[in-house]
Amino acid sequence: DTEMGEGGEEGEACVWKQVRNSDFHELVLPGPDGSALLKVARCYGFRNIQNVVRQLKSAKGCAYSYIEVMACPTGCVNGGGQIRVEEGGETPKARLARVFEAYRAAQQRRVGADNGDVSRFYTELLAAPVGSEKAKKLLHTVYHARTETLLNPIGIQW
């Protein structure tokens, strides 16, 4: 489950929850009174897609406002466009775990000052070192708490 942000008046987290099987998840955005303001789902695999289509065709209709649909089981990371594993080799679950682990291992924190172009920007154009007051004033953002609470996000005036 991944946390997607905050919702509801109390600020409780909106979390993806497994609903029917490992390839069907939903997220509910609660309103101030606890009722669902928005329900979204993500479903992978033809079996789940067929169930959603049946819901859409039924008299009751579909319970979701938005649905992400992918035909690939477990999403497209393990889908049909992937390199086939040899017969008798690792199981699809083991391969998927290995792909995710390789992805996580490849993620690394990068420091902007290690980039030659960024270093040149600081020395030549900004004429100030990384972390200097001048750099902070010109390049950094300051956040502050909002005093008002927006109860209806649909009413936002852009």
PDB file of C-alpha atoms in Angstrom:
ATOM      1  CA  ASP A   1       0.000   0.000   0.000  1.00  0.00           C
ATOM      2  CA  THR A   2       1.307   3.424  -0.865  1.00  0.00           C
ATOM      3  CA  GLU A   3       0.209   6.611   0.803  1.00  0.00           C
ATOM      4  CA  MET A   4      -1.173   9.056  -1.739  1.00  0.00           C
ATOM      5  CA  GLY A   5      -1.724  12.192   0.280  1.00  0.00           C
ATOM      6  CA  GLU A   6      -4.150  13.519   2.801  1.00  0.00           C
ATOM      7  CA  GLY A   7      -7.899  13.698   2.751  1.00  0.00           C
ATOM      8  CA  GLY A   8     -10.858  14.346   4.967  1.00  0.00           C
ATOM      9  CA  GLU A   9     -11.207  17.068   7.555  1.00  0.00           C
ATOM     10  CA  GLU A  10      -9.012  15.296  10.088  1.00  0.00           C
ATOM     11  CA  GLY A  11      -6.190  14.823   7.541  1.00  0.00           C
ATOM     12  CA  GLU A  12      -6.194  11.024   7.587  1.00  0.00           C
ATOM     13  CA  ALA A  13      -4.100   9.386   4.871  1.00  0.00           C
ATOM     14  CA  CYS A  14      -5.649   8.075   1.681  1.00  0.00           C
ATOM     15  CA  VAL A  15      -4.207   4.609   1.131  1.00  0.00           C
ATOM     16  CA  TRP A  16      -4.501   2.184  -1.775  1.00  0.00           C
ATOM     17  CA  LYS A  17      -6.264  -0.937  -0.463  1.00  0.00           C
ATOM     18  CA  GLN A  18      -6.389  -4.355  -2.077  1.00  0.00           C
ATOM     19  CA  VAL A  19     -10.042  -5.126  -2.794  1.00  0.00           C
ATOM     20  CA  ARG A  20     -10.701  -8.364  -4.674  1.00  0.00           C
ATOM     21  CA  ASN A  21      -7.262  -9.785  -5.450  1.00  0.00           C
ATOM     22  CA  SER A  22      -3.662  -8.616  -5.759  1.00  0.00           C
ATOM     23  CA  ASP A  23      -4.448  -6.920  -9.092  1.00  0.00           C
ATOM     24  CA  PHE A  24      -7.422  -4.809  -7.942  1.00  0.00           C
ATOM     25  CA  HIS A  25      -6.922  -1.844  -5.605  1.00  0.00           C
ATOM     26  CA  GLU A  26      -9.053   1.137  -4.649  1.00  0.00           C
ATOM     27  CA  LEU A  27      -8.494   4.516  -3.045  1.00  0.00           C
ATOM     28  CA  VAL A  28     -11.290   6.465  -1.366  1.00  0.00           C
ATOM     29  CA  LEU A  29     -11.131  10.209  -0.711  1.00  0.00           C
ATOM     30  CA  PRO A  30     -13.315  10.762   2.362  1.00  0.00           C
ATOM     31  CA  GLY A  31     -15.396  13.885   2.841  1.00  0.00           C
ATOM     32  CA  PRO A  32     -15.790  15.808   6.106  1.00  0.00           C
ATOM     33  CA  ASP A  33     -18.739  13.624   7.123  1.00  0.00           C
ATOM     34  CA  GLY A  34     -16.876  10.382   6.333  1.00  0.00           C
ATOM     35  CA  SER A  35     -18.750   9.627   3.116  1.00  0.00           C
ATOM     36  CA  ALA A  36     -16.761   8.954  -0.057  1.00  0.00           C
ATOM     37  CA  LEU A  37     -16.184  12.090  -2.130  1.00  0.00           C
ATOM     38  CA  LEU A  38     -14.220  10.208  -4.762  1.00  0.00           C
ATOM     39  CA  LYS A  39     -13.480   6.539  -5.380  1.00  0.00           C
ATOM     40  CA  VAL A  40     -10.754   5.506  -7.792  1.00  0.00           C
ATOM     41  CA  ALA A  41      -9.470   2.066  -8.683  1.00  0.00           C
ATOM     42  CA  ARG A  42      -6.659   0.412 -10.560  1.00  0.00           C
ATOM     43  CA  CYS A  43      -7.205  -3.001 -12.027  1.00  0.00           C
ATOM     44  CA  TYR A  44      -4.861  -5.227 -13.980  1.00  0.00           C
ATOM     45  CA  GLY A  45      -5.554  -8.372 -15.958  1.00  0.00           C
ATOM     46  CA  PHE A  46      -8.451  -9.411 -18.194  1.00  0.00           C
ATOM     47  CA  ARG A  47     -10.437 -11.067 -15.388  1.00  0.00           C
ATOM     48  CA  ASN A  48     -10.625  -7.783 -13.467  1.00  0.00           C
ATOM     49  CA  ILE A  49     -11.353  -5.800 -16.636  1.00  0.00           C
ATOM     50  CA  GLN A  50     -14.271  -8.134 -17.410  1.00  0.00           C
ATOM     51  CA  ASN A  51     -15.684  -7.607 -13.912  1.00  0.00           C
ATOM     52  CA  VAL A  52     -15.458  -3.804 -14.274  1.00  0.00           C
ATOM     53  CA  VAL A  53     -17.171  -3.933 -17.688  1.00  0.00           C
ATOM     54  CA  ARG A  54     -19.972  -6.040 -16.167  1.00  0.00           C
ATOM     55  CA  GLN A  55     -20.391  -3.403 -13.427  1.00  0.00           C
ATOM     56  CA  LEU A  56     -20.555  -0.624 -16.019  1.00  0.00           C
ATOM     57  CA  LYS A  57     -23.230  -2.473 -17.996  1.00  0.00           C
ATOM     58  CA  SER A  58     -25.338  -3.328 -14.933  1.00  0.00           C
ATOM     59  CA  ALA A  59     -28.293  -1.224 -13.784  1.00  0.00           C
ATOM     60  CA  LYS A  60     -26.366  -0.292 -10.617  1.00  0.00           C
ATOM     61  CA  GLY A  61     -23.473   1.149 -12.603  1.00  0.00           C
ATOM     62  CA  CYS A  62     -19.889   1.387 -11.468  1.00  0.00           C
ATOM     63  CA  ALA A  63     -18.904   2.553  -7.987  1.00  0.00           C
ATOM     64  CA  TYR A  64     -15.729   4.313  -9.184  1.00  0.00           C
ATOM     65  CA  SER A  65     -15.240   7.798 -10.589  1.00  0.00           C
ATOM     66  CA  TYR A  66     -11.973   6.843 -12.296  1.00  0.00           C
ATOM     67  CA  ILE A  67     -10.396   3.477 -13.087  1.00  0.00           C
ATOM     68  CA  GLU A  68      -6.877   2.811 -14.367  1.00  0.00           C
ATOM     69  CA  VAL A  69      -6.980  -0.347 -16.445  1.00  0.00           C
ATOM     70  CA  MET A  70      -4.072  -2.384 -17.791  1.00  0.00           C
ATOM     71  CA  ALA A  71      -4.446  -5.754 -19.453  1.00  0.00           C
ATOM     72  CA  CYS A  72      -1.086  -6.965 -18.132  1.00  0.00           C
ATOM     73  CA  PRO A  73      -1.182  -9.039 -14.941  1.00  0.00           C
ATOM     74  CA  THR A  74       0.364  -7.015 -12.073  1.00  0.00           C
ATOM     75  CA  GLY A  75       0.518  -4.034 -14.415  1.00  0.00           C
ATOM     76  CA  CYS A  76       2.870  -3.732 -17.329  1.00  0.00           C
ATOM     77  CA  VAL A  77       6.075  -4.381 -15.355  1.00  0.00           C
ATOM     78  CA  ASN A  78       5.293  -8.079 -15.663  1.00  0.00           C
ATOM     79  CA  GLY A  79       3.189  -7.846 -18.801  1.00  0.00           C
ATOM     80  CA  GLY A  80       3.368  -9.320 -22.255  1.00  0.00           C
ATOM     81  CA  GLY A  81       5.904  -6.786 -23.522  1.00  0.00           C
ATOM     82  CA  GLN A  82       8.597  -8.178 -21.242  1.00  0.00           C
ATOM     83  CA  ILE A  83      11.410 -10.546 -22.182  1.00  0.00           C
ATOM     84  CA  ARG A  84      10.214 -14.124 -21.896  1.00  0.00           C
ATOM     85  CA  VAL A  85      11.767 -16.310 -19.230  1.00  0.00           C
ATOM     86  CA  GLU A  86      13.099 -19.676 -20.391  1.00  0.00           C
ATOM     87  CA  GLU A  87      10.964 -22.740 -19.676  1.00  0.00           C
ATOM     88  CA  GLY A  88      11.847 -24.229 -16.299  1.00  0.00           C
ATOM     89  CA  GLY A  89      13.559 -20.983 -15.262  1.00  0.00           C
ATOM     90  CA  GLU A  90      12.447 -18.690 -12.486  1.00  0.00           C
ATOM     91  CA  THR A  91       8.770 -18.270 -11.689  1.00  0.00           C
ATOM     92  CA  PRO A  92       6.964 -15.103 -12.807  1.00  0.00           C
ATOM     93  CA  LYS A  93       6.707 -13.964  -9.165  1.00  0.00           C
ATOM     94  CA  ALA A  94      10.441 -14.449  -8.639  1.00  0.00           C
ATOM     95  CA  ARG A  95      11.206 -12.564 -11.876  1.00  0.00           C
ATOM     96  CA  LEU A  96       8.878  -9.714 -10.862  1.00  0.00           C
ATOM     97  CA  ALA A  97      10.566  -9.498  -7.448  1.00  0.00           C
ATOM     98  CA  ARG A  98      13.976  -9.407  -9.188  1.00  0.00           C
ATOM     99  CA  VAL A  99      12.819  -6.643 -11.577  1.00  0.00           C
ATOM    100  CA  PHE A 100      11.492  -4.529  -8.697  1.00  0.00           C
ATOM    101  CA  GLU A 101      14.692  -5.074  -6.706  1.00  0.00           C
ATOM    102  CA  ALA A 102      16.824  -4.042  -9.702  1.00  0.00           C
ATOM    103  CA  TYR A 103      14.690  -0.914 -10.071  1.00  0.00           C
ATOM    104  CA  ARG A 104      15.049  -0.027  -6.375  1.00  0.00           C
ATOM    105  CA  ALA A 105      18.808  -0.678  -6.455  1.00  0.00           C
ATOM    106  CA  ALA A 106      19.183   1.639  -9.456  1.00  0.00           C
ATOM    107  CA  GLN A 107      17.520   4.489  -7.560  1.00  0.00           C
ATOM    108  CA  GLN A 108      20.150   6.690  -6.048  1.00  0.00           C
ATOM    109  CA  ARG A 109      20.177  10.081  -4.512  1.00  0.00           C
ATOM    110  CA  ARG A 110      21.909  12.568  -6.744  1.00  0.00           C
ATOM    111  CA  VAL A 111      23.371  15.838  -5.578  1.00  0.00           C
ATOM    112  CA  GLY A 112      22.954  18.744  -7.993  1.00  0.00           C
ATOM    113  CA  ALA A 113      26.375  20.174  -7.163  1.00  0.00           C
ATOM    114  CA  ASP A 114      27.978  16.985  -8.554  1.00  0.00           C
ATOM    115  CA  ASN A 115      26.637  17.939 -11.989  1.00  0.00           C
ATOM    116  CA  GLY A 116      29.157  19.978 -13.995  1.00  0.00           C
ATOM    117  CA  ASP A 117      26.501  22.287 -15.465  1.00  0.00           C
ATOM    118  CA  VAL A 118      25.060  23.033 -12.028  1.00  0.00           C
ATOM    119  CA  SER A 119      28.534  23.732 -10.612  1.00  0.00           C
ATOM    120  CA  ARG A 120      29.257  26.075 -13.523  1.00  0.00           C
ATOM    121  CA  PHE A 121      25.944  27.860 -12.907  1.00  0.00           C
ATOM    122  CA  TYR A 122      26.905  28.538  -9.287  1.00  0.00           C
ATOM    123  CA  THR A 123      30.439  29.709 -10.059  1.00  0.00           C
ATOM    124  CA  GLU A 124      29.935  31.633 -13.322  1.00  0.00           C
ATOM    125  CA  LEU A 125      26.390  32.994 -13.243  1.00  0.00           C
ATOM    126  CA  LEU A 126      25.471  33.105  -9.573  1.00  0.00           C
ATOM    127  CA  ALA A 127      29.004  33.836  -8.345  1.00  0.00           C
ATOM    128  CA  ALA A 128      28.138  32.208  -5.026  1.00  0.00           C
ATOM    129  CA  PRO A 129      28.792  28.757  -3.537  1.00  0.00           C
ATOM    130  CA  VAL A 130      26.151  26.082  -3.046  1.00  0.00           C
ATOM    131  CA  GLY A 131      24.244  26.735   0.190  1.00  0.00           C
ATOM    132  CA  SER A 132      25.158  30.432   0.333  1.00  0.00           C
ATOM    133  CA  GLU A 133      22.615  33.043   1.419  1.00  0.00           C
ATOM    134  CA  LYS A 134      22.483  34.399  -2.133  1.00  0.00           C
ATOM    135  CA  ALA A 135      21.745  30.918  -3.515  1.00  0.00           C
ATOM    136  CA  LYS A 136      19.069  30.317  -0.881  1.00  0.00           C
ATOM    137  CA  LYS A 137      17.431  33.680  -1.565  1.00  0.00           C
ATOM    138  CA  LEU A 138      17.336  33.233  -5.343  1.00  0.00           C
ATOM    139  CA  LEU A 139      16.826  29.503  -5.760  1.00  0.00           C
ATOM    140  CA  HIS A 140      15.041  28.096  -2.727  1.00  0.00           C
ATOM    141  CA  THR A 141      11.337  28.081  -1.873  1.00  0.00           C
ATOM    142  CA  VAL A 142       9.927  28.800   1.545  1.00  0.00           C
ATOM    143  CA  TYR A 143       6.718  27.066   2.610  1.00  0.00           C
ATOM    144  CA  HIS A 144       4.312  28.312   5.227  1.00  0.00           C
ATOM    145  CA  ALA A 145       1.203  26.880   6.847  1.00  0.00           C
ATOM    146  CA  ARG A 146      -2.165  27.887   5.439  1.00  0.00           C
ATOM    147  CA  THR A 147      -4.699  29.146   7.920  1.00  0.00           C
ATOM    148  CA  GLU A 148      -7.802  28.320   5.895  1.00  0.00           C
ATOM    149  CA  THR A 149      -9.137  24.830   5.217  1.00  0.00           C
ATOM    150  CA  LEU A 150     -10.538  24.027   1.819  1.00  0.00           C
ATOM    151  CA  LEU A 151     -13.466  21.652   2.363  1.00  0.00           C
ATOM    152  CA  ASN A 152     -14.535  21.336  -1.255  1.00  0.00           C
ATOM    153  CA  PRO A 153     -11.557  20.923  -3.631  1.00  0.00           C
ATOM    154  CA  ILE A 154     -13.902  21.168  -6.626  1.00  0.00           C
ATOM    155  CA  GLY A 155     -14.549  24.822  -5.729  1.00  0.00           C
ATOM    156  CA  ILE A 156     -10.918  25.866  -6.265  1.00  0.00           C
ATOM    157  CA  GLN A 157     -10.663  29.063  -8.291  1.00  0.00           C
ATOM    158  CA  TRP A 158      -7.639  28.806 -10.616  1.00  0.00           C
TER     159      TRP A 158
END
